[in-house]
PDB file of C-alpha atoms and ligand atoms in Angstrom:
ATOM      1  CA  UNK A   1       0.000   0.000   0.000  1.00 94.00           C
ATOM      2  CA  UNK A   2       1.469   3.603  -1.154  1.00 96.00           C
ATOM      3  CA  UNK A   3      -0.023   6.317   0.939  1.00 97.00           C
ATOM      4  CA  UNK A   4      -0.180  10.006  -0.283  1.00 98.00           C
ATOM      5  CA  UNK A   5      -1.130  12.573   2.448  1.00 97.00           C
ATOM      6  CA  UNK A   6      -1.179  16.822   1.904  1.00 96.00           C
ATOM      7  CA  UNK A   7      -2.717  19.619   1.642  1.00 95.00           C
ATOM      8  CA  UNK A   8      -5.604  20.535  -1.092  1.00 91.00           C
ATOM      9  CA  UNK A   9      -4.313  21.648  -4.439  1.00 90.00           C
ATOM     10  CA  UNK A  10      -0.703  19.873  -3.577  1.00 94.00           C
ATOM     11  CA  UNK A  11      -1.538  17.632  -6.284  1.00 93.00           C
ATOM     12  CA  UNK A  12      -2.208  14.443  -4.636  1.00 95.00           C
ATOM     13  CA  UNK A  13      -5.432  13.135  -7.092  1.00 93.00           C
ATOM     14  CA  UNK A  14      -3.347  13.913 -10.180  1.00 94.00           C
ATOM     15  CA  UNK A  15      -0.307  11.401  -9.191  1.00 97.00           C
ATOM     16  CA  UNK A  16      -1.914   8.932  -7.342  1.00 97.00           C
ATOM     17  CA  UNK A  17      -4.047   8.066  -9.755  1.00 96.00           C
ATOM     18  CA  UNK A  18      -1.427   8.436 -12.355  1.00 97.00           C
ATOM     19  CA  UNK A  19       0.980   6.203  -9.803  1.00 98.00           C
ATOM     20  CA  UNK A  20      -2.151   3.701  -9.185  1.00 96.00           C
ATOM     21  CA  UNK A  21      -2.682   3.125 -13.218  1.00 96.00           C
ATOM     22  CA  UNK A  22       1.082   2.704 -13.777  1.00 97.00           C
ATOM     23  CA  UNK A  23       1.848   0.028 -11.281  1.00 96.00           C
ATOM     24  CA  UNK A  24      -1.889  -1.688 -12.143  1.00 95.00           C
ATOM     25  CA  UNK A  25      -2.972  -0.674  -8.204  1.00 95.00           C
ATOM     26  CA  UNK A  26      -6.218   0.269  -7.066  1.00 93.00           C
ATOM     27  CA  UNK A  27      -7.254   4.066  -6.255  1.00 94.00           C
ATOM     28  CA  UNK A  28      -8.791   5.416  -3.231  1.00 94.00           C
ATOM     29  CA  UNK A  29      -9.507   9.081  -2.590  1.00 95.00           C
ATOM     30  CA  UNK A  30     -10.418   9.696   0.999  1.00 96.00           C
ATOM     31  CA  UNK A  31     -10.912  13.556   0.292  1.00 96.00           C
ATOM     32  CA  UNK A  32     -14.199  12.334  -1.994  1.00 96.00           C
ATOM     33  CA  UNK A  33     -15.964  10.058   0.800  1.00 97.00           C
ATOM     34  CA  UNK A  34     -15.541  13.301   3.236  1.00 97.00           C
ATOM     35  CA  UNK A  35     -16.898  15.158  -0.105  1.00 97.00           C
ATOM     36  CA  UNK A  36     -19.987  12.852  -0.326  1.00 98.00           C
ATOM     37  CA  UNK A  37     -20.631  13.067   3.500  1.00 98.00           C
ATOM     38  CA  UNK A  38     -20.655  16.598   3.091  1.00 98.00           C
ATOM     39  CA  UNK A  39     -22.941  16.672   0.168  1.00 98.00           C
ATOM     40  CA  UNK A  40     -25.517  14.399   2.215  1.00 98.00           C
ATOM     41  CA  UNK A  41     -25.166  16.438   5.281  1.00 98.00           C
ATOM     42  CA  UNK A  42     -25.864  19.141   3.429  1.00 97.00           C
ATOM     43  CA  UNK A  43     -28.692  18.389   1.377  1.00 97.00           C
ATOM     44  CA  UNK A  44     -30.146  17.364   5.378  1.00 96.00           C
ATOM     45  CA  UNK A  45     -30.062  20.981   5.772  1.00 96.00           C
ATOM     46  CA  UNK A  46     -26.712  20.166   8.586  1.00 97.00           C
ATOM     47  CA  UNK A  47     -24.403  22.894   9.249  1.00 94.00           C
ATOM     48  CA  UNK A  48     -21.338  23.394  11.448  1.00 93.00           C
ATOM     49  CA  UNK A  49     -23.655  24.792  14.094  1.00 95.00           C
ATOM     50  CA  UNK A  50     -25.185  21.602  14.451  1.00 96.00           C
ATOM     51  CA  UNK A  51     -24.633  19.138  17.606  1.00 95.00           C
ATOM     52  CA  UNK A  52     -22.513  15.683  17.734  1.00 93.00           C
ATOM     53  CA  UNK A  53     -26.434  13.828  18.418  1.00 95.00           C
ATOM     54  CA  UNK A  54     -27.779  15.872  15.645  1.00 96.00           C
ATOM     55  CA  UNK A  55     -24.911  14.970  13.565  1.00 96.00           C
ATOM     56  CA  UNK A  56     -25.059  11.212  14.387  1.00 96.00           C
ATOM     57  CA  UNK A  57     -28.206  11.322  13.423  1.00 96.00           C
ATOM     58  CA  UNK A  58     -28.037  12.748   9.766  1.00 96.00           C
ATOM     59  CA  UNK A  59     -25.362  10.213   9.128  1.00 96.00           C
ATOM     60  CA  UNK A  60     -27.709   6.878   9.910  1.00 94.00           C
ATOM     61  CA  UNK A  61     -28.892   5.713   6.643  1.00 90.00           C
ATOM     62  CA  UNK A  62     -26.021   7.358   4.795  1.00 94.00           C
ATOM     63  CA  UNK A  63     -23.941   4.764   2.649  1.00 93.00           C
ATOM     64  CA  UNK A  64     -21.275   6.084   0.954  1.00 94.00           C
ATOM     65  CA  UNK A  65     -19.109   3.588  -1.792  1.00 92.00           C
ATOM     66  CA  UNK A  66     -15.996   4.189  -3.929  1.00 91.00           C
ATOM     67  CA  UNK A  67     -16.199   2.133  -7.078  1.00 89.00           C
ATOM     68  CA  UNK A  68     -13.847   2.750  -9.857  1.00 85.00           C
ATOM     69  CA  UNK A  69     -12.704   6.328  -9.135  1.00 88.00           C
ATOM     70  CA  UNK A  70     -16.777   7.381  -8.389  1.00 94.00           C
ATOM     71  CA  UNK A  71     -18.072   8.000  -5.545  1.00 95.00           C
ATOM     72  CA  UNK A  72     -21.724   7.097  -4.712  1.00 96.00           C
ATOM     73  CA  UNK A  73     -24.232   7.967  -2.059  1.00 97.00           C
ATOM     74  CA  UNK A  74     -26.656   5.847  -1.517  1.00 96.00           C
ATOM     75  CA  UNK A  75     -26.278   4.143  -5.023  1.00 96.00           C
ATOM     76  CA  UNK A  76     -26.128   7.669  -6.571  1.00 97.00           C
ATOM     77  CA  UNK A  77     -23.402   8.814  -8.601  1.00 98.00           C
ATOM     78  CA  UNK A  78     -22.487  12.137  -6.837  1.00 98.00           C
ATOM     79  CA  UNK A  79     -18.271  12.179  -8.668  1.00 97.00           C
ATOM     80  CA  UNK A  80     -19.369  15.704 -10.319  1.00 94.00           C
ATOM     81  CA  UNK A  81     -21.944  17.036  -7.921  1.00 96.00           C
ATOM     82  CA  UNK A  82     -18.873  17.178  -4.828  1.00 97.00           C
ATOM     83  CA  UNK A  83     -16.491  19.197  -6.918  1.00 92.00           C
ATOM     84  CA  UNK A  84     -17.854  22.764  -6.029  1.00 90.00           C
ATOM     85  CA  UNK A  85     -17.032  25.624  -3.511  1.00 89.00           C
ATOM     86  CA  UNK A  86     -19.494  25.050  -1.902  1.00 93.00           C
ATOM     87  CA  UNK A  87     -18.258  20.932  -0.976  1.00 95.00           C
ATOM     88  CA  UNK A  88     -14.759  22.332  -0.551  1.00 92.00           C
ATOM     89  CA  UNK A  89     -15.729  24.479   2.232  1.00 93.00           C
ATOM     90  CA  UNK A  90     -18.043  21.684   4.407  1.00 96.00           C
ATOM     91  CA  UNK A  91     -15.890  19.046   3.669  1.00 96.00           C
ATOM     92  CA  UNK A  92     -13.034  21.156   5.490  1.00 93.00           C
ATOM     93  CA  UNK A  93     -15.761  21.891   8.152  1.00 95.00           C
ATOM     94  CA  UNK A  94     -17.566  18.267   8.445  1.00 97.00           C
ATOM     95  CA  UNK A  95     -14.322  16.687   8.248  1.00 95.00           C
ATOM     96  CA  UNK A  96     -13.020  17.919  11.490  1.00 94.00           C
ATOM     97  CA  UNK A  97     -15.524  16.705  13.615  1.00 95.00           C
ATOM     98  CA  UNK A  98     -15.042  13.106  15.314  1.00 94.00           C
ATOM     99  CA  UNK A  99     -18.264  11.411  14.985  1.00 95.00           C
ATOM    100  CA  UNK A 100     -17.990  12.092  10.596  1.00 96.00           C
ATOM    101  CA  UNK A 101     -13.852  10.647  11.212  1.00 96.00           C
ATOM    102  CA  UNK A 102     -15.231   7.807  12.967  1.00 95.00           C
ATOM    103  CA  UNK A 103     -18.077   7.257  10.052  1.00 95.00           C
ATOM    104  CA  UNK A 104     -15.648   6.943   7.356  1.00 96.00           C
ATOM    105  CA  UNK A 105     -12.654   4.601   8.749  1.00 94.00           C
ATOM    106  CA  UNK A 106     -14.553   1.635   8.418  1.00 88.00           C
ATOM    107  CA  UNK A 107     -15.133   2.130   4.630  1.00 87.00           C
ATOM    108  CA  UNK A 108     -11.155   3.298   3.958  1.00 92.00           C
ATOM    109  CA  UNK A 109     -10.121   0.474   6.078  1.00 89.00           C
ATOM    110  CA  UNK A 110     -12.674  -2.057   4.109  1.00 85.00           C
ATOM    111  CA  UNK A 111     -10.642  -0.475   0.781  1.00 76.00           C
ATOM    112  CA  UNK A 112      -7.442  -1.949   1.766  1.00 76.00           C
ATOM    113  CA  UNK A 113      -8.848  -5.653   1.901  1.00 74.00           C
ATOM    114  CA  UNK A 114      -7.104  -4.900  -1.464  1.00 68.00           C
ATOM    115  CA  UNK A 115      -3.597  -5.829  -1.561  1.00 70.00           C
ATOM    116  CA  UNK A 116      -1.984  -3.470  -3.941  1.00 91.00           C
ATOM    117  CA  UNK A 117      -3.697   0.551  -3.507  1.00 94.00           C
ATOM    118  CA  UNK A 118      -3.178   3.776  -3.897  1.00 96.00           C
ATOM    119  CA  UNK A 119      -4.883   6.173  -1.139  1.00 96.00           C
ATOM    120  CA  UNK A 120      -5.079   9.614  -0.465  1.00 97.00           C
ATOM    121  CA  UNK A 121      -5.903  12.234   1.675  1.00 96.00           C
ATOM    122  CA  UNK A 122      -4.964  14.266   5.118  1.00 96.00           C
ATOM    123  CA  UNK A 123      -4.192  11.243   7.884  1.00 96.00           C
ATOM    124  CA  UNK A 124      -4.171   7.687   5.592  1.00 97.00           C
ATOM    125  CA  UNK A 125      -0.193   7.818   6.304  1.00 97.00           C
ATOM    126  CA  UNK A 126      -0.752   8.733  10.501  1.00 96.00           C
ATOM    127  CA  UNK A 127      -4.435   7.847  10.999  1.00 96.00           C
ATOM    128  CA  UNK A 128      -6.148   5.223   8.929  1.00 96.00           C
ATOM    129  CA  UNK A 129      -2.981   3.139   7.837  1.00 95.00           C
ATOM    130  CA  UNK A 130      -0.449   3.686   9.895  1.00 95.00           C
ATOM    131  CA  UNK A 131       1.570   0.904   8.599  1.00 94.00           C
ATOM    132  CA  UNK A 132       0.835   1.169   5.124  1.00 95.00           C
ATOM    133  CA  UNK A 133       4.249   0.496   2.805  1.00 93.00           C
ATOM    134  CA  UNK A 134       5.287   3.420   1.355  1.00 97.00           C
ATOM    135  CA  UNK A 135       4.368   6.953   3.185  1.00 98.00           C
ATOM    136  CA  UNK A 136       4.391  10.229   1.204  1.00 98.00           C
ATOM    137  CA  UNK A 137       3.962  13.920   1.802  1.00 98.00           C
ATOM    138  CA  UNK A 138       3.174  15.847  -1.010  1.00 98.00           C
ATOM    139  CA  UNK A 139       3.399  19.533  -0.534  1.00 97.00           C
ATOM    140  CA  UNK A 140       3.743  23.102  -2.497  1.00 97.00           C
ATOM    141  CA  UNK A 141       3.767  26.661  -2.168  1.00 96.00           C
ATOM    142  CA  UNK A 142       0.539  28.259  -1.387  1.00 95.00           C
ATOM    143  CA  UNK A 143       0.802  30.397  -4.616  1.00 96.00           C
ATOM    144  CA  UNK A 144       1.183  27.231  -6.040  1.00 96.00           C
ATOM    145  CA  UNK A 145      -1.537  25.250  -4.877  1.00 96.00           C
ATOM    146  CA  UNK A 146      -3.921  28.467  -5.478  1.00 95.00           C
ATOM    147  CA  UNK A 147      -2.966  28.763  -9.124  1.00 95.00           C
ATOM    148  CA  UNK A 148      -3.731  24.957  -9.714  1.00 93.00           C
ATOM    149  CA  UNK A 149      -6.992  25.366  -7.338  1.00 90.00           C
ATOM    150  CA  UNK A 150      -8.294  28.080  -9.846  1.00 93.00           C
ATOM    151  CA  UNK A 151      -7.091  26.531 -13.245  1.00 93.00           C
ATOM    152  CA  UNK A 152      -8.890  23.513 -12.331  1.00 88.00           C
ATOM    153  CA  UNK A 153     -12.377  25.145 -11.464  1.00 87.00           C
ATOM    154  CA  UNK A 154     -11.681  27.539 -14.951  1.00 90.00           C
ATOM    155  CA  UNK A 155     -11.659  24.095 -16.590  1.00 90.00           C
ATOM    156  CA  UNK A 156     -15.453  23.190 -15.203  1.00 86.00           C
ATOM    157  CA  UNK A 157     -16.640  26.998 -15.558  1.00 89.00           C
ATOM    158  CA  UNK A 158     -16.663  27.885 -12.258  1.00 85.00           C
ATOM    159  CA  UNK A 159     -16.280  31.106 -11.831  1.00 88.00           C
ATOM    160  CA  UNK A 160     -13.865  31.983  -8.932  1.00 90.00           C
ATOM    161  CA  UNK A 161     -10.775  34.715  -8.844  1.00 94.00           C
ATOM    162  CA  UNK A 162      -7.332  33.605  -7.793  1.00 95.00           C
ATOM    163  CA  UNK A 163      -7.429  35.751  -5.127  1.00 95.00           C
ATOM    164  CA  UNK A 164     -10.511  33.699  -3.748  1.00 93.00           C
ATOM    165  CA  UNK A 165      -8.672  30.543  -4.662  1.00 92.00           C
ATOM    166  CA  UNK A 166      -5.711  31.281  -2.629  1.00 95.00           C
ATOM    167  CA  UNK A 167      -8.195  32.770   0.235  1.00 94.00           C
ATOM    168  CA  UNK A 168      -9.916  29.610   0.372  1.00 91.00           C
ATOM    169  CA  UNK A 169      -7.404  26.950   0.068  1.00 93.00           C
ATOM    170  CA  UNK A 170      -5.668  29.187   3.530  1.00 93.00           C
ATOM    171  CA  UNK A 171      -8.760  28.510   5.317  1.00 91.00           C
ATOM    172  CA  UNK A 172      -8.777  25.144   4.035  1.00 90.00           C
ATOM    173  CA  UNK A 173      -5.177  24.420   5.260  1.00 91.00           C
ATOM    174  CA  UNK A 174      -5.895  26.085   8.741  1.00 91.00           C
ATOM    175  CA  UNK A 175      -8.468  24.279   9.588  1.00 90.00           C
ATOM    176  CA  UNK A 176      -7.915  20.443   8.298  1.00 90.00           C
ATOM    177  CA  UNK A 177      -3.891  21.299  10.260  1.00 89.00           C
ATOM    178  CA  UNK A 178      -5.403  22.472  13.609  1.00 91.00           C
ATOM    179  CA  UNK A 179      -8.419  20.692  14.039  1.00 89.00           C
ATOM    180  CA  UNK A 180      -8.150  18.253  17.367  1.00 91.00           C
ATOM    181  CA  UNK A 181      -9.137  15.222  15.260  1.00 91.00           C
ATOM    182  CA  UNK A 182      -6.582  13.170  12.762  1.00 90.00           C
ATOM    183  CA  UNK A 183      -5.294  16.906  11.659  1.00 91.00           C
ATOM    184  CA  UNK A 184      -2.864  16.854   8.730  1.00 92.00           C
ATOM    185  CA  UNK A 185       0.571  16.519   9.445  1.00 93.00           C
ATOM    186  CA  UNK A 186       3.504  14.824   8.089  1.00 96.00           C
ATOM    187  CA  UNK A 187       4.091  11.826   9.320  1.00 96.00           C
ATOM    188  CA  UNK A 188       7.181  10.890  10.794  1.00 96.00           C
ATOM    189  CA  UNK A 189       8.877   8.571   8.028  1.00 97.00           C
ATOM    190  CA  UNK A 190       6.718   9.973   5.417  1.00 98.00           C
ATOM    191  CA  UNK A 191       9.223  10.597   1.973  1.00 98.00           C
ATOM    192  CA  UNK A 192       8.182  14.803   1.965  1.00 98.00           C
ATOM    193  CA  UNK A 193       8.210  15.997  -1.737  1.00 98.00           C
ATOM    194  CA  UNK A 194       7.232  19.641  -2.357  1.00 97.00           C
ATOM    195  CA  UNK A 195       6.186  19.973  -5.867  1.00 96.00           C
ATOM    196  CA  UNK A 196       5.841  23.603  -6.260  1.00 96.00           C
ATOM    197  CA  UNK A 197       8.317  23.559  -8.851  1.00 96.00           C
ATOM    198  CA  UNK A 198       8.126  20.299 -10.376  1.00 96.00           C
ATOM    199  CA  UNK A 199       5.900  18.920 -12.946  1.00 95.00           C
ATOM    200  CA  UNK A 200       3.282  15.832 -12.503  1.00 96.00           C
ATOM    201  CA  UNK A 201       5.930  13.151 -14.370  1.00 97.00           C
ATOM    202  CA  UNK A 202       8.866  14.595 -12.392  1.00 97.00           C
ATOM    203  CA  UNK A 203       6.718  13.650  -9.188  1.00 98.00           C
ATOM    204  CA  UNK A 204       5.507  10.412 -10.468  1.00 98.00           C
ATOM    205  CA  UNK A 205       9.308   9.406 -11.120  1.00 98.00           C
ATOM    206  CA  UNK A 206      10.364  10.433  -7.968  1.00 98.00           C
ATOM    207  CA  UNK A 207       7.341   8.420  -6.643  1.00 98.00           C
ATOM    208  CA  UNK A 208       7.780   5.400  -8.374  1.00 98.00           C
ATOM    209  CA  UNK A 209      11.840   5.751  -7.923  1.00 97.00           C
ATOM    210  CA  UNK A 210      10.561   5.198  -4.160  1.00 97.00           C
ATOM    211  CA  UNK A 211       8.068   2.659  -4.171  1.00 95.00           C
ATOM    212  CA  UNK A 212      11.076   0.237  -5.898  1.00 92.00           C
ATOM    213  CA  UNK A 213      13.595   0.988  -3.554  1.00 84.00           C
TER     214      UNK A 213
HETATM  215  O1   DC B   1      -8.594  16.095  -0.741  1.00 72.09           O
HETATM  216  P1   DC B   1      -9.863  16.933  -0.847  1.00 72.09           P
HETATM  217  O2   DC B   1      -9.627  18.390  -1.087  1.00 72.09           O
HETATM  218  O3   DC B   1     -10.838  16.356  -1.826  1.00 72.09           O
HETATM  219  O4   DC B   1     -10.552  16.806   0.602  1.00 72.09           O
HETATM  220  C1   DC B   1     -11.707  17.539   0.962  1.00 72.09           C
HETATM  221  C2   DC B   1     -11.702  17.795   2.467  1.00 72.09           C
HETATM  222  O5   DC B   1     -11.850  16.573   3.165  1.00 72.09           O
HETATM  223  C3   DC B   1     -10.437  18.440   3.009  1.00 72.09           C
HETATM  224  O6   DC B   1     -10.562  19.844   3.152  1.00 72.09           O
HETATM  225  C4   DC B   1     -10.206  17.779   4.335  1.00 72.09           C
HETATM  226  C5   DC B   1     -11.037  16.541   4.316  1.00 72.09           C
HETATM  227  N1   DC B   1     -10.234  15.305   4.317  1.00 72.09           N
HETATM  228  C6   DC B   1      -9.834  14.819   5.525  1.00 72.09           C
HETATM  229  O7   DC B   1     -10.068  15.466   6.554  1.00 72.09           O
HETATM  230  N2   DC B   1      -9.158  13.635   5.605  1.00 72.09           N
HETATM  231  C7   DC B   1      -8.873  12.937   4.506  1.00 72.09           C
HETATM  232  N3   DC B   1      -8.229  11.776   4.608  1.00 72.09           N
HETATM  233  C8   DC B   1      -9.253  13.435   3.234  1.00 72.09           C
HETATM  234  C9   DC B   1      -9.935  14.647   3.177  1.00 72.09           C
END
């Protein structure tokens, strides 16, 4: 198992799905079950005012798969719908609460009944598989990260600024690094690669370069 933590716009999805199809592993992004939760939660009319019990609540009945790079609630393809603004922002804010950390490790964990993944997200290398292979931290500039942020939501026609791309990716960062919960941090023999100047074969090489040693 090859696990890829960091923060958003670092460039994790792009290489470990490129990583995953090159060695002929599976792929598991963690960041899109917290997106689905937070699309569900949502659509319950839940917001970060709302308590632990009411919380625990909203989440009975929810059943959230990964099948082939989609992500489905309750048997409903929701890939597209959890790639807005909107999603990035609650999945930062549902995601640091216990009882929506506590949902979700069962179905990573139940992901790694395959032998040979890919996963990747903000604790699978401290949190959810601690003794997974091969540990990574992939990083980059904050200018960076915004620029990539913003070119990829040009791409879909979302309209945002860079400015508001680099605004939200600092809240982003401050909250899913401080939060009391599995925060993001790098752990301890985790290979750290910041790509803020390096482009998505250069990290896939030094990836790979890794994973064989
Ligand atoms: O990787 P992403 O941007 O799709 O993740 C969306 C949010 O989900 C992110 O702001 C923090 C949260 N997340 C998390 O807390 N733990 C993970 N393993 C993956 C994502």
């Amino acid at each position: 198992m090859i696990a890829i933590d960091g923060p958003s716009g670092a460039g994790k999805t792009t290489v470990a799905k490129l990583v995953a199809d090159r060695l002929g592993f599976n792929y598991l992004d963690t960041g899109a079950l917290y997106r689905a939760i937070a699309l569900s939660l949502r659509e319950k009319g839940i917001n970060a005012e709302n308590s632990e019990e009411e919380l625990r609540r909203a989440l009975q009945n929810i059943e959230i798969r990964y099948i082939n790079g989609k992500v489905f609630l309750n048997k409903r393809d929701v890939s597209d719908m959890i790639r807005t603004k909107e999603i990035d922002h609650y999945s930062s804010v549902f995601s640091a609460r216990k009882i929506v950390r506590d949902f979700l490790l069962n179905t990573q964990r139940n992901a790694a009944l395959f032998d040979n993944l890919v996963v990747e997200g903000r604790d699978t290398t401290t949190v959810v598989f601690p003794e997974a292979d091969k540990k990574i931290f992939l990083d980059a500039s904050i200018d960076e990260r915004a620029r990539r942020r913003f070119l990829q939501f040009k791409e879909k026609g979302i309209d945002i600024s860079l400015e508001d791309a680099r605004d939200s990716i600092i809240e982003r960062d401050k909250r899913d690094a401080s939060r009391d919960v599995a925060p993001l941090i790098v752990a301890p023999d985790a290979l750290l690669i910041d790509s803020s100047n390096l482009s998505v074969e250069d990290v896939i090489k030094i990836i790979l370069d890794y994973v064989k040693n």
